[in-house]
Tab-separated table of C-alpha atoms in Angstrom:
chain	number	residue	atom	x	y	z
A	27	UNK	CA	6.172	66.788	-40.256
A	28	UNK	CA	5.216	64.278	-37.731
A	29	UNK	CA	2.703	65.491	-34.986
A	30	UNK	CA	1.254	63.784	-31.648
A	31	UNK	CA	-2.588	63.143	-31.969
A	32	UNK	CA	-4.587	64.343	-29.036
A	33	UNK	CA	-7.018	61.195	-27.837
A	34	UNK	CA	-9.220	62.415	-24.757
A	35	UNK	CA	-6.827	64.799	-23.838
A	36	UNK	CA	-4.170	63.165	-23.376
A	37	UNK	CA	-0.768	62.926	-26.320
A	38	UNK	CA	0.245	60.258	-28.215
A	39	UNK	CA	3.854	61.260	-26.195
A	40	UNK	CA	1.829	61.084	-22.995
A	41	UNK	CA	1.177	57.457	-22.533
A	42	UNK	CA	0.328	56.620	-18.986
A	43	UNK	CA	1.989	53.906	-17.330
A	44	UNK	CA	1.827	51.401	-14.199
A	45	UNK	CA	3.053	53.954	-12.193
A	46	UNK	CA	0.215	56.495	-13.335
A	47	UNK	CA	-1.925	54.210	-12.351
A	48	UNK	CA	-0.876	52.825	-8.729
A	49	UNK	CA	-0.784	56.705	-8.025
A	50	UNK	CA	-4.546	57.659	-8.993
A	51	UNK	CA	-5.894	54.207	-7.418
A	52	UNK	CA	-4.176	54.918	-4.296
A	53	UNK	CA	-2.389	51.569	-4.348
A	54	UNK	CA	1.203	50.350	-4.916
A	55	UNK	CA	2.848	48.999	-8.002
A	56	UNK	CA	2.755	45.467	-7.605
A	57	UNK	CA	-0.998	45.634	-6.550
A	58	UNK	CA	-1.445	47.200	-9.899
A	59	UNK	CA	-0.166	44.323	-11.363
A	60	UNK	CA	-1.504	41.574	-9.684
A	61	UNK	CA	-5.077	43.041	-10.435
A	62	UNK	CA	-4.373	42.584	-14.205
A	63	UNK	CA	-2.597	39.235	-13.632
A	64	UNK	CA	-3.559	37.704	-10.950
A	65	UNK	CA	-6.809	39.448	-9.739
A	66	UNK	CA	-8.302	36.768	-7.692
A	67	UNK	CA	-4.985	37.437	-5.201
A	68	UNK	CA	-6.626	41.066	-4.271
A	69	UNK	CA	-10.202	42.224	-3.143
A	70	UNK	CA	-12.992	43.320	-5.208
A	71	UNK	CA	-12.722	46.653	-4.502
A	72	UNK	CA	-9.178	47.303	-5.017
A	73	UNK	CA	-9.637	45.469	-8.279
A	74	UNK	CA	-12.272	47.835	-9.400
A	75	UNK	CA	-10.834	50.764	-7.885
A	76	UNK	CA	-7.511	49.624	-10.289
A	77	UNK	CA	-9.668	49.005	-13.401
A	78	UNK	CA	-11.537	52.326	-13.048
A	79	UNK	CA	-7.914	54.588	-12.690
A	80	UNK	CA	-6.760	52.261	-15.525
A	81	UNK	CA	-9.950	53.301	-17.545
A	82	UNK	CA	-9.655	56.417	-16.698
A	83	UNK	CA	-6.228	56.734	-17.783
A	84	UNK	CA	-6.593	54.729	-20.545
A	85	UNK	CA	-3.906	52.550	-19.786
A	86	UNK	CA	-3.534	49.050	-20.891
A	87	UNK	CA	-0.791	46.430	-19.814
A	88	UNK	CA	1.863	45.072	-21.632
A	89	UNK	CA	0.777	41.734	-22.403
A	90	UNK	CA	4.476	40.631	-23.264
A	91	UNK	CA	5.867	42.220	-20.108
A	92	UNK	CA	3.304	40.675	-18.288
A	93	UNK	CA	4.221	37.526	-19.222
A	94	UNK	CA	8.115	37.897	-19.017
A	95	UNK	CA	7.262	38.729	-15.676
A	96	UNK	CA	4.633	35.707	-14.595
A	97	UNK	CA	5.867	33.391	-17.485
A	98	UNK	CA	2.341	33.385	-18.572
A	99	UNK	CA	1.158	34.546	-22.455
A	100	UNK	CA	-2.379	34.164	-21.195
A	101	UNK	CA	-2.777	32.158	-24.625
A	102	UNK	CA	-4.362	28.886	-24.636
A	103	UNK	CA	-5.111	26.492	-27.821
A	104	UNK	CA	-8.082	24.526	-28.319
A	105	UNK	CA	-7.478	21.931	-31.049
A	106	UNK	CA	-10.265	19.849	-32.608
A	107	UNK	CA	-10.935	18.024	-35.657
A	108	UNK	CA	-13.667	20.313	-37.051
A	109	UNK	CA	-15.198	23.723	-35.289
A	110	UNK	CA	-18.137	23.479	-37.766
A	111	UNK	CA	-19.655	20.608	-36.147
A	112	UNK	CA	-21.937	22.220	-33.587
A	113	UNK	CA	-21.045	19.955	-30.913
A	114	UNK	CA	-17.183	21.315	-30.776
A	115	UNK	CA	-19.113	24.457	-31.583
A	116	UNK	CA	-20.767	24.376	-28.004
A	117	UNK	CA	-17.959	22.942	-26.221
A	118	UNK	CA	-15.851	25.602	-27.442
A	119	UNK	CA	-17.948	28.789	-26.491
A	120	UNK	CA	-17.769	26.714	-22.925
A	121	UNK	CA	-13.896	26.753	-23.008
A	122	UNK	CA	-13.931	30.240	-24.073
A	123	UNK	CA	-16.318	31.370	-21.409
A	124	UNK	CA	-14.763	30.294	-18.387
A	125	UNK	CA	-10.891	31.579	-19.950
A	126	UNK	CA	-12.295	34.368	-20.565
A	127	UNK	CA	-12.601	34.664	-17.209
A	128	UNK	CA	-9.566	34.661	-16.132
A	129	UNK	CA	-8.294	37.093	-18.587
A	130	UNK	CA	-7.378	34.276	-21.373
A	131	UNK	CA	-7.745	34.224	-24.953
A	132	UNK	CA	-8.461	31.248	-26.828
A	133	UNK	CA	-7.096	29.986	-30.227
A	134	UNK	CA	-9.254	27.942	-31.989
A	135	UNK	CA	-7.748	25.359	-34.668
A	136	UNK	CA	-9.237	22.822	-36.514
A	137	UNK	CA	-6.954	19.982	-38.080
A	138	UNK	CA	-9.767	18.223	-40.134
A	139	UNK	CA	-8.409	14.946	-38.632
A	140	UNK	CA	-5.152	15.432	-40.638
A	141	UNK	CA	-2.377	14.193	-38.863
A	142	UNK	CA	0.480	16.586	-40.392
A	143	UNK	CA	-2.298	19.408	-39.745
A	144	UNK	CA	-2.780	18.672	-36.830
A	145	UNK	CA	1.370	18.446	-35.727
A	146	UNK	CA	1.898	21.776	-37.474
A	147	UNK	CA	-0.928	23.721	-35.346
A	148	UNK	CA	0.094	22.318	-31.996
A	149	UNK	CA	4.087	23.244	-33.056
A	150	UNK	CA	2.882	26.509	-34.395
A	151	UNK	CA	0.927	27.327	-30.925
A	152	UNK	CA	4.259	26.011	-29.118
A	153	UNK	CA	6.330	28.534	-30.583
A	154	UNK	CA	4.084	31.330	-30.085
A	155	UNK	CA	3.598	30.549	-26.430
A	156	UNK	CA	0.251	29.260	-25.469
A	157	UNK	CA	-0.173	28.216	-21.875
A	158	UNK	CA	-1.432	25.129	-22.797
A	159	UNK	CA	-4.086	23.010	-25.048
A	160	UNK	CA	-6.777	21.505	-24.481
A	161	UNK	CA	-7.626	19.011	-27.085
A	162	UNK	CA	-10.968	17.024	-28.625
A	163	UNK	CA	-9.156	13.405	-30.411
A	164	UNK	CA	-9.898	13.079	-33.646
A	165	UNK	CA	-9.879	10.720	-36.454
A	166	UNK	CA	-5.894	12.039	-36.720
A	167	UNK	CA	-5.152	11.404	-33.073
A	168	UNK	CA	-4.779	8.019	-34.005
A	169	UNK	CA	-1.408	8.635	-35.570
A	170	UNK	CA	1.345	7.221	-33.636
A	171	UNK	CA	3.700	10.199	-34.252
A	172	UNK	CA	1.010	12.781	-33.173
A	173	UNK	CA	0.186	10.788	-29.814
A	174	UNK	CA	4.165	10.724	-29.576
A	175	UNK	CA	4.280	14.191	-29.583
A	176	UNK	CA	0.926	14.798	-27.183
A	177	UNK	CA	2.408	12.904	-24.621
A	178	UNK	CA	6.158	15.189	-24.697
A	179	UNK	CA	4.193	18.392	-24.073
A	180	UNK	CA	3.623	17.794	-20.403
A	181	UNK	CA	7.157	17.154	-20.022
A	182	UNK	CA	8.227	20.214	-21.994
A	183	UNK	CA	6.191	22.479	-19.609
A	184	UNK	CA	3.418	22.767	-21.524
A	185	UNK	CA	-0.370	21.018	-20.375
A	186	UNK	CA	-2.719	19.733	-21.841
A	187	UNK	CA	-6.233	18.270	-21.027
A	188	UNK	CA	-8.078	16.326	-23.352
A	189	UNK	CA	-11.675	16.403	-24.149
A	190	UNK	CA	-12.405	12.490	-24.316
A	191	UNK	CA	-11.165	9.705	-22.111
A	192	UNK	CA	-8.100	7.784	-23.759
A	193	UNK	CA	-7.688	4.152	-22.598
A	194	UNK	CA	-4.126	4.214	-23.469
A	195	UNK	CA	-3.388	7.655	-21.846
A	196	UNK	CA	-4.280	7.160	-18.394
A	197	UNK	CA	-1.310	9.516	-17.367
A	198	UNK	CA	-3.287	12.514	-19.104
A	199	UNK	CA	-5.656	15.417	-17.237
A	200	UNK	CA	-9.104	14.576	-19.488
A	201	UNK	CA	-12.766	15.340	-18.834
A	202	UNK	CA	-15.654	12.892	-20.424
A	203	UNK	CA	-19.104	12.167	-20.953
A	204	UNK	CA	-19.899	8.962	-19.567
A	205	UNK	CA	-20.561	7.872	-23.194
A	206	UNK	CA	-20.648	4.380	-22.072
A	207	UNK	CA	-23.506	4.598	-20.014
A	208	UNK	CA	-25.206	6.537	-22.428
A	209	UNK	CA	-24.386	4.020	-25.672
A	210	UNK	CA	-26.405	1.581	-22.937
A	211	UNK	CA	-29.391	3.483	-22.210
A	212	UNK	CA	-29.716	4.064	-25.735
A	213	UNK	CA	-29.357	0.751	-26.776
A	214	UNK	CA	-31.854	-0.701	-23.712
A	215	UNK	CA	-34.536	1.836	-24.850
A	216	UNK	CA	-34.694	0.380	-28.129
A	217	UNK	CA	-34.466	-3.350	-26.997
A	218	UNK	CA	-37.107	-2.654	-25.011
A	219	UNK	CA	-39.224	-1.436	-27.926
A	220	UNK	CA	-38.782	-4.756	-29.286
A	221	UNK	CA	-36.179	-4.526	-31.612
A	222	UNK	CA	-33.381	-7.591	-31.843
A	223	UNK	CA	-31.800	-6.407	-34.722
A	224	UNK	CA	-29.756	-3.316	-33.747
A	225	UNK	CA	-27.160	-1.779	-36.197
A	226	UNK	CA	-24.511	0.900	-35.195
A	227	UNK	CA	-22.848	3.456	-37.338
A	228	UNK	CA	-19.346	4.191	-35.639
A	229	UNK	CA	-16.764	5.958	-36.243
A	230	UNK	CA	-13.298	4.721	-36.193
A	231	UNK	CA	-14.315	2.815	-32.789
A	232	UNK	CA	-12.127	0.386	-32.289
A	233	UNK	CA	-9.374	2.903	-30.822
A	234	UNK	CA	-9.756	6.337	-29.534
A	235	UNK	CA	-12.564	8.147	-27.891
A	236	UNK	CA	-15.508	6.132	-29.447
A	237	UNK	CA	-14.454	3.549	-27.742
A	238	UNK	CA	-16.860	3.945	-24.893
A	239	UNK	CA	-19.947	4.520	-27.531
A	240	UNK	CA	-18.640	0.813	-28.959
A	241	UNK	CA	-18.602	-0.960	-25.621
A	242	UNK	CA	-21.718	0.340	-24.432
A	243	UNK	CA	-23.600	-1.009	-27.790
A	244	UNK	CA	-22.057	-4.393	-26.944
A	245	UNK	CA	-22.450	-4.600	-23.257
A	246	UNK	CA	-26.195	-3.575	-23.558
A	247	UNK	CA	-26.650	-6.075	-26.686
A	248	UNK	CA	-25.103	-8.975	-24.142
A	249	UNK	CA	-27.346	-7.978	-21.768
A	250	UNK	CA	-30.187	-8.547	-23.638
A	251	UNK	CA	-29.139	-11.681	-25.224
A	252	UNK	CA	-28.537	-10.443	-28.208
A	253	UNK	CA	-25.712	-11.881	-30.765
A	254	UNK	CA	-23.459	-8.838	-32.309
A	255	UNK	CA	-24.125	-9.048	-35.882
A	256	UNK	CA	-20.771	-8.354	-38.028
A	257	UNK	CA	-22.714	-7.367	-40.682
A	258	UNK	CA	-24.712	-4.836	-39.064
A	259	UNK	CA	-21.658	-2.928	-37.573
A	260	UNK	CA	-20.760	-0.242	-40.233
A	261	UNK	CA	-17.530	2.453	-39.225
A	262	UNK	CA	-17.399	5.417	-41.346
A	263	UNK	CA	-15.841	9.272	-40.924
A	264	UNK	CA	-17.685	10.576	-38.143
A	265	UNK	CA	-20.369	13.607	-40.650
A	266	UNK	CA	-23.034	13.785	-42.431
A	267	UNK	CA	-21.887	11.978	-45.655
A	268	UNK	CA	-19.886	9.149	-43.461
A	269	UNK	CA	-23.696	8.562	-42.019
A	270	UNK	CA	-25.428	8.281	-45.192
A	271	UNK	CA	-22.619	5.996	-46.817
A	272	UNK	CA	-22.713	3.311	-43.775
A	273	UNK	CA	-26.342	3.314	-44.129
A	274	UNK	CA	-26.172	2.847	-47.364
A	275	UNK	CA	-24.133	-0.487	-46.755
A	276	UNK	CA	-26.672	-1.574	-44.065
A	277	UNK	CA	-29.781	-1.015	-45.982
A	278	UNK	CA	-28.096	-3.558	-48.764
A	279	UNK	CA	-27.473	-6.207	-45.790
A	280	UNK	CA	-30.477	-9.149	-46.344
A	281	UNK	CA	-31.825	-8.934	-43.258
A	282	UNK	CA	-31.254	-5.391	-43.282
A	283	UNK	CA	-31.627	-3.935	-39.193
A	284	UNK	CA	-34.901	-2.503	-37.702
A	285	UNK	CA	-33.067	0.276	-35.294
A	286	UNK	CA	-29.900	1.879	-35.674
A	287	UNK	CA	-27.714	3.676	-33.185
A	288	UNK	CA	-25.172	6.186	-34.883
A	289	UNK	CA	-21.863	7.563	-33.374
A	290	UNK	CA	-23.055	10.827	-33.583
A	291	UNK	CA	-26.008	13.452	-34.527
A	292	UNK	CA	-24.507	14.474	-38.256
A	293	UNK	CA	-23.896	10.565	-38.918
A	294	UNK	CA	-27.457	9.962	-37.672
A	295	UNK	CA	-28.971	12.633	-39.791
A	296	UNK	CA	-26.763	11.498	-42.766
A	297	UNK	CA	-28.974	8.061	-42.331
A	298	UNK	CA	-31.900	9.565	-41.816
A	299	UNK	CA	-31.447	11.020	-45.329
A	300	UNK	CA	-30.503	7.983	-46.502
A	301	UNK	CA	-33.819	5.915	-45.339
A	302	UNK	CA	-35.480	8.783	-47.043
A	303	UNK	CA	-33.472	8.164	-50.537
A	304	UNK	CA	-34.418	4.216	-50.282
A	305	UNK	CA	-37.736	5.393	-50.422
A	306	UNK	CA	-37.685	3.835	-45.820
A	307	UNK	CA	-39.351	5.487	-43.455
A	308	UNK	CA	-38.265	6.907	-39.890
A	309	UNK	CA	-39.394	5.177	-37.634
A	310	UNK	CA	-41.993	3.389	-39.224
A	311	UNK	CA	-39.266	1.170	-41.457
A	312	UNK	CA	-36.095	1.944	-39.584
A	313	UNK	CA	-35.516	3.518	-35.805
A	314	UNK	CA	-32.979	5.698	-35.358
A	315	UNK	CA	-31.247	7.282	-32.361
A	316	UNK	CA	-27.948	9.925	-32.511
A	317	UNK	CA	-25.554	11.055	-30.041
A	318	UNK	CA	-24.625	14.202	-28.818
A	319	UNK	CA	-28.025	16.660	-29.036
A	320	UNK	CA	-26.915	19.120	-31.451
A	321	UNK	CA	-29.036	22.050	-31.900
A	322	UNK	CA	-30.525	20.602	-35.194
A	323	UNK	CA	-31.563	16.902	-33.743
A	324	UNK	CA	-34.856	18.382	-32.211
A	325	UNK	CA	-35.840	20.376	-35.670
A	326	UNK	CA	-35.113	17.030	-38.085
A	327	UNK	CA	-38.183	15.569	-39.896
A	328	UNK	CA	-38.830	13.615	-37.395
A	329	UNK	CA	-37.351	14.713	-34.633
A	330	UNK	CA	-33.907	12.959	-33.921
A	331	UNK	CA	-33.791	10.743	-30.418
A	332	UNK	CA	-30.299	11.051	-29.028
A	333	UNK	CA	-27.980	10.855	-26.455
A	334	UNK	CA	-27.462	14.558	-24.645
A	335	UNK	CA	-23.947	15.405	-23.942
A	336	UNK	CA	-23.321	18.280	-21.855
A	337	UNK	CA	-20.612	19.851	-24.872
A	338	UNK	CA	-21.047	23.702	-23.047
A	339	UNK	CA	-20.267	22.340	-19.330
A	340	UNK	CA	-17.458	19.765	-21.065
A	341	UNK	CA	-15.806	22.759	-22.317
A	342	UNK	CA	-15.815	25.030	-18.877
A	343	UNK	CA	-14.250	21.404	-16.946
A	344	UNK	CA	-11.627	21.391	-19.308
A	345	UNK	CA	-10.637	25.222	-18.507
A	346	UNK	CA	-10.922	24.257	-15.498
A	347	UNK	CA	-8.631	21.344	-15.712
A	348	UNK	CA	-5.924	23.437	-17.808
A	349	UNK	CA	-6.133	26.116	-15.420
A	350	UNK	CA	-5.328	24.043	-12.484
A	351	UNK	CA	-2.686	22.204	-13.994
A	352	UNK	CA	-1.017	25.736	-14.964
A	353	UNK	CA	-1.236	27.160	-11.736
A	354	UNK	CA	0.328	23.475	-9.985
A	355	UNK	CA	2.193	21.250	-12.871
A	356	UNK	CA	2.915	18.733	-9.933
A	357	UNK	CA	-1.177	17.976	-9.528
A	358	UNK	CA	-1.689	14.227	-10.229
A	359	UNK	CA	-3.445	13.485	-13.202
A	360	UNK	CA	-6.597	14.796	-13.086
A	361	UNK	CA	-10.028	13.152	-14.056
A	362	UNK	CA	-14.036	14.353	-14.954
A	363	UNK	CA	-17.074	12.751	-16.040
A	364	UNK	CA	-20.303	14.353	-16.573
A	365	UNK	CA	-23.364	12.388	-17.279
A	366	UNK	CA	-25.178	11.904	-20.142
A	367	UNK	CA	-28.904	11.925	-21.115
A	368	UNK	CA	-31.505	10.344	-23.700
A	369	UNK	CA	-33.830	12.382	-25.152
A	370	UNK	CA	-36.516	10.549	-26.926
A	371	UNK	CA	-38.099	12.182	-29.637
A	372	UNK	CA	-39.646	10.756	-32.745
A	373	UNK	CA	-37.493	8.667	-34.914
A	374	UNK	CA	-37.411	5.662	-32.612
A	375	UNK	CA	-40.623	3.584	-32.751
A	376	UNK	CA	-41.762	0.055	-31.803
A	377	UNK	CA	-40.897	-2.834	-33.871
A	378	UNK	CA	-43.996	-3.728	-34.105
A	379	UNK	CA	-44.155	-1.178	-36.872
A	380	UNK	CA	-40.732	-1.483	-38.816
A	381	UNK	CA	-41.746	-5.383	-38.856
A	382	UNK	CA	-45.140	-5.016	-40.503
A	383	UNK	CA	-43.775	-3.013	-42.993
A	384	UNK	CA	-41.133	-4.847	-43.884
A	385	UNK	CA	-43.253	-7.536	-44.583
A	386	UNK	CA	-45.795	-6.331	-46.701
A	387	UNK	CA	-42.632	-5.344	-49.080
């Protein structure tokens, strides 16, 4: 025979409602609900005085009749090409933070630069709802039919802000690193430790958002005077193995490079391990410098030197970006760039040293 269970005194039968609640707080019913979904419209203290009757009550909202009612799920999807890498990692836990809140949750996807993944997740998240995306390009963004179908979200309601600045997307909310600036500082730190012959590991550069990494090694190699070197520009997938394969091919190159700057921390570590399996020391043979400042660049053997993005702070600007554009879808397209930093550690050494070794070979 079925029976109500008591749960702090109160019956299964006995669930309290809005109305419950407005009544205890002292406050009407559409106060109630504006402190659960749109709390920054009502003081602090009336908020709190809602939560604690609500608490008290043990009374939670109706998430679905919320959003019937504000045409809001309070969903948003963040899609990115692999939530292992502890760059996304970072950014992520910043995205999460600041939805958080405002009352969001956040579904995390990774599409492992897949293309057909990648249009299956974002339909998926479409049909259940989501508020909007925000989105780190990958590899797979690169797909005509998935920037096709990026670019007819806005227009079907639905925003979306993309970690990354695309040069053929100017229409679209993004935030950025200036990687461009960084690529240069990087590249006129080791130029200035005499090296000439300055390789880069890239990722699929030529399009996308390592384009800015790309430019920066060339504008800062024309700077300097300094001829770009076919043969000492390797692209590879954007990990640990892609780094350890293009070094590979640039270690077999006859006039093999003296410094290398690499896409990204796992690529740069992938070479580091590389140097070490040709038997090559870093710095002493080969310099090398990452991008990004994972958590694990400072604890390498030696120490990585890198380019710092701020992944935590990208990830609150682009909450910030998709919550704006949800709250007024008739913004103008809207634009951030946060800076970026070297941080010189110790696998970046004069030539001087590199040269004399190579030598005595």
């Amino acid at each position: 025979m079925a029976r109500n269970i008591k749960t702090d005194g109160q019956s299964a039968g006995a669930r309290k409602n809005v109305y419950d609640v407005a009544v205890l707080a002292g406050v009407d019913i559409s106060t109630v609900s504006r402190a659960f979904s749109r709390p920054d419209l009502i003081s602090e203290a009336t908020r709190e005085k809602v939560f604690a009757a609500a608490r008290s009550l043990n009374y939670r909202p109706n998430a679905l009749a919320g959003a019937l009612t504000t045409k809001r799920t309070l969903l948003m999807g963040l899609v990115t090409e692999d939530i292992q890498n502890p760059y996304v990692a970072a950014l992520a836990r910043g995205v999460q933070d600041r939805m958080m809140a405002e009352r969001y949750l956040s579904i995390i996807c990774s599409t492992d630069a897949d293309p057909v993944r990648e249009i299956e997740i974002l339909q998926e998240m479409v049909f259940r709802g989501v508020d909007g995306f925000i989105i780190t390009p990958s590899q797979g963004f690169l797909d005509p039919f998935v920037k096709t179908f990026l670019r007819a979200l806005p227009a079907q309601g639905v925003p979306v802000v993309f970690v990354g600045k695309l040069d053929d997307a100017p229409e679209c909310d993004f935030v950025t690193a200036n990687a461009e600036a960084g690529a240069v500082t990087a590249i006129d730190y080791l130029v200035a430790l005499g090296h000439q012959r300055i390789a880069f590991i890239g990722g699929y550069f030529s399009k996308g958002i390592a384009v800015g990494r790309w430019r920066g090694y060339c504008e800062a190699l024309a700077r300097a005077g300094i001829p770009l070197d076919a043969k000492l520009v390797a692209e590879t997938e954007t990990s640990r193995e892609g780094g350890f394969e293009a070094m590979a091919r640039l270690l077999a190159v006859k006039d093999r490079p003296t410094a290398v700057f690499t896409i990204n921390d796992l690529a740069a570590i992938g070479a580091m391990e590389a140097c070490r399996t040709a038997g090559l020391d870093v710095p002493a043979d080969i310099s090398l410098i990452g991008f990004d400042d994972i958590p694990v660049a400072s604890l390498t053997v030696p120490a990585l030197t890198t380019v710092a993005q701020p992944a935590y702070a990208l990830g609150r600007a682009a909450a910030d970006l998709l919550l704006e554009r949800v709250d007024n879808r008739a913004l103008p397209p809207q634009q951030r760039n946060l800076s970026c930093q070297l941080i010189v550690r110790s696998s970046t050494a004069p030539r001087e040293a590199s040269e004399d070794r190579a030598i005595g070979q």
